[in-house]
Amino acid sequence: MAADGAARMNWVYAFGGGQADGNASMKDLLGGKGANLAEMSALGLPVPPGFTITTEACTHFYANERSYPPSLAEEVTQAMARLEQLIGKRFGDADNPLLVSVRSGARTSMPGMMDTVLNLGLNDRTVDGLAKLSGDRRFALDSYRRFIQMYSNVVLGLDHHMFEEILDDHKDRLAVTLDTALDADAWTAVVADYKQAVETERGAPFPQDPHEQLWGAIDAVFSSWMNERAKFYRRMHDIPEAWGTAVNVQSMVFGNMGETSATGVAFTRNPSTGEARLYGEFLVNAQGEDVVAGIRTPQALTKAGREEMGEKAASMEEAMPEVFGQFRGVVEQLERHYRDMQDIEFTVEQGALYMLQTRSGKRTAKAALKIAVEMAAEGVISQNEAVARIDPASLDQLLHPTIDPDAPREIIATGLPASPGAATGKAVFDSGEAERLGQAGEAVILVREETSPEDIHGMHAARGIVTARGGMTSHAAVVARGMGRPCVSGVGELLIDAKGRTFSARGRTIRAGDIITIDGSSGEILAGAVQMVEPELTGDFATLMGWADQVRRLRVRANAETALAARTARRFGAEGIGLVRTEHMFFDAERIAAVREMILADDEAGRGPPLARMLEMQRSDLVEIFGIMHGLPVTIRLLDPPLHEFLPHSREDVEAVAKATGLDAGKLMQRARDLAETNPMLGHRGCRLGVSYPEIYEMQVRAIIEAALAVTASGAPAPIVEIMHPLIAKGEEMRFLRILTDRVARHVMEEQGREVAYSVGAMVELPRAALCAGELAETAEFFSFGTNDLTQTTFGISRDDSARFLGAYMDKAIFEKDPFVSLDIDGVGELIRIAAERGRAVRPDIKLGICGEHGGDPASIAFCEEVGLDYVSCSPYRTPIARLAAAQAALARRT
Ligand code: PEP
Ligand code: MG
């Protein structure tokens, strides 16, 4: 049944008056905002009535050269007519005008990325009607000039600076500094100049017809789905382009109708810490955008919040106790109803409360954990729901160092702790520069008066963000939390000279390029680089990870080849090592000499002595790693890179190496030339080295078995040893290497008169290996999918050069995600599926794992769960992310 009993429409869903066509489960169709407005309306909450044009209309718009479905115009007309009836005002009526807001609203929120138009329906006639209705001519004219400015910017594409200049001229003329000092006559003059400027710029007057205004705004909102910042945001958050946005048309309520009006935002729990207490900010006599724009620093919602921040200005609880009481009741109801922390926007118009939005609030990882664990403890959600709710990627925020509490702190200034974590970098004052330096690999802290959606690139490139203005819900704060960047906002004492590229506070000046540190958990800006400490993985984190471990099936290992990495891996809960890249053990300055000597040797006999030295190193490293892993599996991959990677290349390097090692410079140079390959990634590398120089692999197998025997002899638990051959393509290759491996292992065990178990397997990182996995499985006891190379060889895209052109592919939506980051399920995934199937057909108990970068990517892990791999292996810092993603993948398969 449609909201008012009228026939259900195809593209438009109405809400208001205690009813709604849609509900909260319809986010795909109505967008998050539209679905929740419908839900709140149906709950009987005070929601200004309106309607939502569906995301399907947006999809249609883009699929049909930016044109609308034929019936849309009629449906919008009907919906407007119903809205007029419900509100008792008419669109375009000179005496009793209905005004609307037109806002975007995708499935997931994309704060500030798309367009909004407020006060729509105002024109030279209706502005008088609004003046009469509100009894406030100044307010009506102020609203009209805001509308002209916003509409001209968003819909007509005119530069907003033009309007700011006009306004400044008027203020100069009247010798005032604040907008609030302008009276109705002054605004009348400003409006006249605005309209004149629009006419001059566009060659046509500012549109007076409300219907033309409405369609202009609808068009602009749909078009803003494809603006650059929205595209960038989608890429960053993996939001598919195909989703489209909905458009919400809603009757206006005014928070700027005097001192009994206000607008604000609230979180039902603290989005930064997760503390279970109403949290938020509001502004008296203001419109919604004023709060998020960070232009005025808002006041606290609650008395406790005000006291905590040491603020003087009255909280909403104190200034408007009655409406605050009603508001508290509504937000409690919303949290109970949605069973999650809500992020709420509201307006008070002359003492009457209106709810403008509710959604699950964005939160820091720390807050997310606390909220999930506490809600499970409160019995609101189950433990499994708690596990399912945490974004695995967000855990990254918790796994990085924070400022050492004992380190000396030289405080430059203090602001609001807007997004936790610490970061050190060079101060920069411009988003473009932040992006340039960030891409060049420099750590930067972006320092701005305030941020706007245009700064998104710079914020992304920066390690941390500082703003002089704006509260905890300002653009900077919200976006930084979403990105997991530390942020200190509202540093009122900061004097920023963006042109001069300096900021100063407390008598000290910091210039662009000076190193500063910010602590987003305390709100401090500190001089220089400050000592950091490793994170504590206890409390809510440990509790939730424990719940995750109970439900996951996939084992999680780490890629590690140093003692430090192995220890980190274990601390983060790795259940073994899935990839020891043995070549990394030789890149060390002192060790590489032995490798070079081996490469320079003329024959096998010459390779003997350096190989013996390499054996020592390899064995002692493995003894240490086996010890740390304490009986867990360790997969050791034999030498993989082309040998030229070990040699110096430039003349200076060659000479320096020759001098340091006593090796012959001419010979070194010649050998580097001999080993140079046109296409080294497809050249003499991987197990091909083992085939052409068996003595190298023989040395490595000996080192592995000797190390395992040594560890067992010391009384420590025997390691589960897995010897892995890289870049296998053929069954015969695998058979040759298997025989080599077994022969050496047997020999070593016979020498020592003791046994140790080991298995031998293949890295599947070539399409042929995947297709002919049955051949490999005859001699390989396990497969580990090297999806870095498998992606490279499947696409024929060099993993080292892809960054140069993948950007263009992403811009053109040919790739939604970088296939080197998130597994290409359709192609590379299909090869994995085939390999798993064909491998199992020959060897049913074959052990299967993945050790490419994808092993730490949640979407790829979900695929690994689906294919039934035994484990994923990723970098040590990603281990908790993989544990959680594996748990979520297992839960998803249960439902
Ligand atoms: C791989 O190719 O996925 C892999 C793990 O090996 P590497 O990155 O060392 O080539
Ligand atoms: Mg590889």
mmCIF file of C-alpha atoms and ligand atoms in Angstrom, residues 559 579 581 583-584 637 640 681 685 724 726-727 763-765 784-792 799 850-854, ligand 1:
data_model
loop_
_atom_site.group_PDB
_atom_site.id
_atom_site.type_symbol
_atom_site.label_atom_id
_atom_site.label_comp_id
_atom_site.label_asym_id
_atom_site.label_seq_id
_atom_site.Cartn_x
_atom_site.Cartn_y
_atom_site.Cartn_z
ATOM 1 C CA ASN A 559 54.673 -14.063 5.353
ATOM 2 C CA LEU A 579 55.961 -17.875 2.998
ATOM 3 C CA ARG A 581 61.141 -15.664 0.944
ATOM 4 C CA GLU A 583 66.256 -14.509 -0.969
ATOM 5 C CA HIS A 584 65.374 -11.788 1.537
ATOM 6 C CA ARG A 637 60.334 -21.050 -0.453
ATOM 7 C CA ASP A 640 63.068 -17.135 -6.534
ATOM 8 C CA MET A 681 60.007 -11.621 -14.504
ATOM 9 C CA ARG A 685 64.053 -17.215 -12.032
ATOM 10 C CA MET A 724 58.207 -24.929 -1.529
ATOM 11 C CA PRO A 726 58.477 -21.336 -6.824
ATOM 12 C CA LEU A 727 57.202 -20.674 -10.329
ATOM 13 C CA MET A 763 53.850 -22.487 -5.693
ATOM 14 C CA VAL A 764 51.047 -22.122 -8.190
ATOM 15 C CA GLU A 765 51.698 -18.789 -9.817
ATOM 16 C CA SER A 784 50.451 -22.280 -2.308
ATOM 17 C CA PHE A 785 48.882 -19.799 -4.677
ATOM 18 C CA GLY A 786 51.333 -17.006 -5.439
ATOM 19 C CA THR A 787 48.652 -14.645 -6.572
ATOM 20 C CA ASN A 788 51.043 -11.745 -7.162
ATOM 21 C CA ASP A 789 52.690 -13.603 -10.004
ATOM 22 C CA LEU A 790 49.501 -15.430 -10.945
ATOM 23 C CA THR A 791 47.764 -12.076 -11.430
ATOM 24 C CA GLN A 792 50.741 -10.774 -13.373
ATOM 25 C CA ARG A 799 53.201 -6.080 -11.315
ATOM 26 C CA ILE A 850 47.497 -18.537 -0.656
ATOM 27 C CA CYS A 851 50.548 -16.379 -0.002
ATOM 28 C CA GLY A 852 50.248 -13.448 -2.440
ATOM 29 C CA GLU A 853 49.288 -9.986 -1.151
ATOM 30 C CA HIS A 854 45.660 -10.989 -1.616
HETATM 31 C C1 PEP B 1 53.443 -14.317 -5.421
HETATM 32 O O1 PEP B 1 53.891 -14.307 -6.559
HETATM 33 O O2 PEP B 1 52.245 -14.151 -5.158
HETATM 34 C C2 PEP B 1 54.342 -14.480 -4.262
HETATM 35 C C3 PEP B 1 53.856 -14.576 -3.048
HETATM 36 O O3 PEP B 1 55.660 -14.476 -4.499
HETATM 37 P P1 PEP B 1 56.515 -13.171 -4.776
HETATM 38 O O4 PEP B 1 55.676 -11.997 -4.394
HETATM 39 O O5 PEP B 1 57.730 -13.292 -3.917
HETATM 40 O O6 PEP B 1 56.801 -13.270 -6.232
#
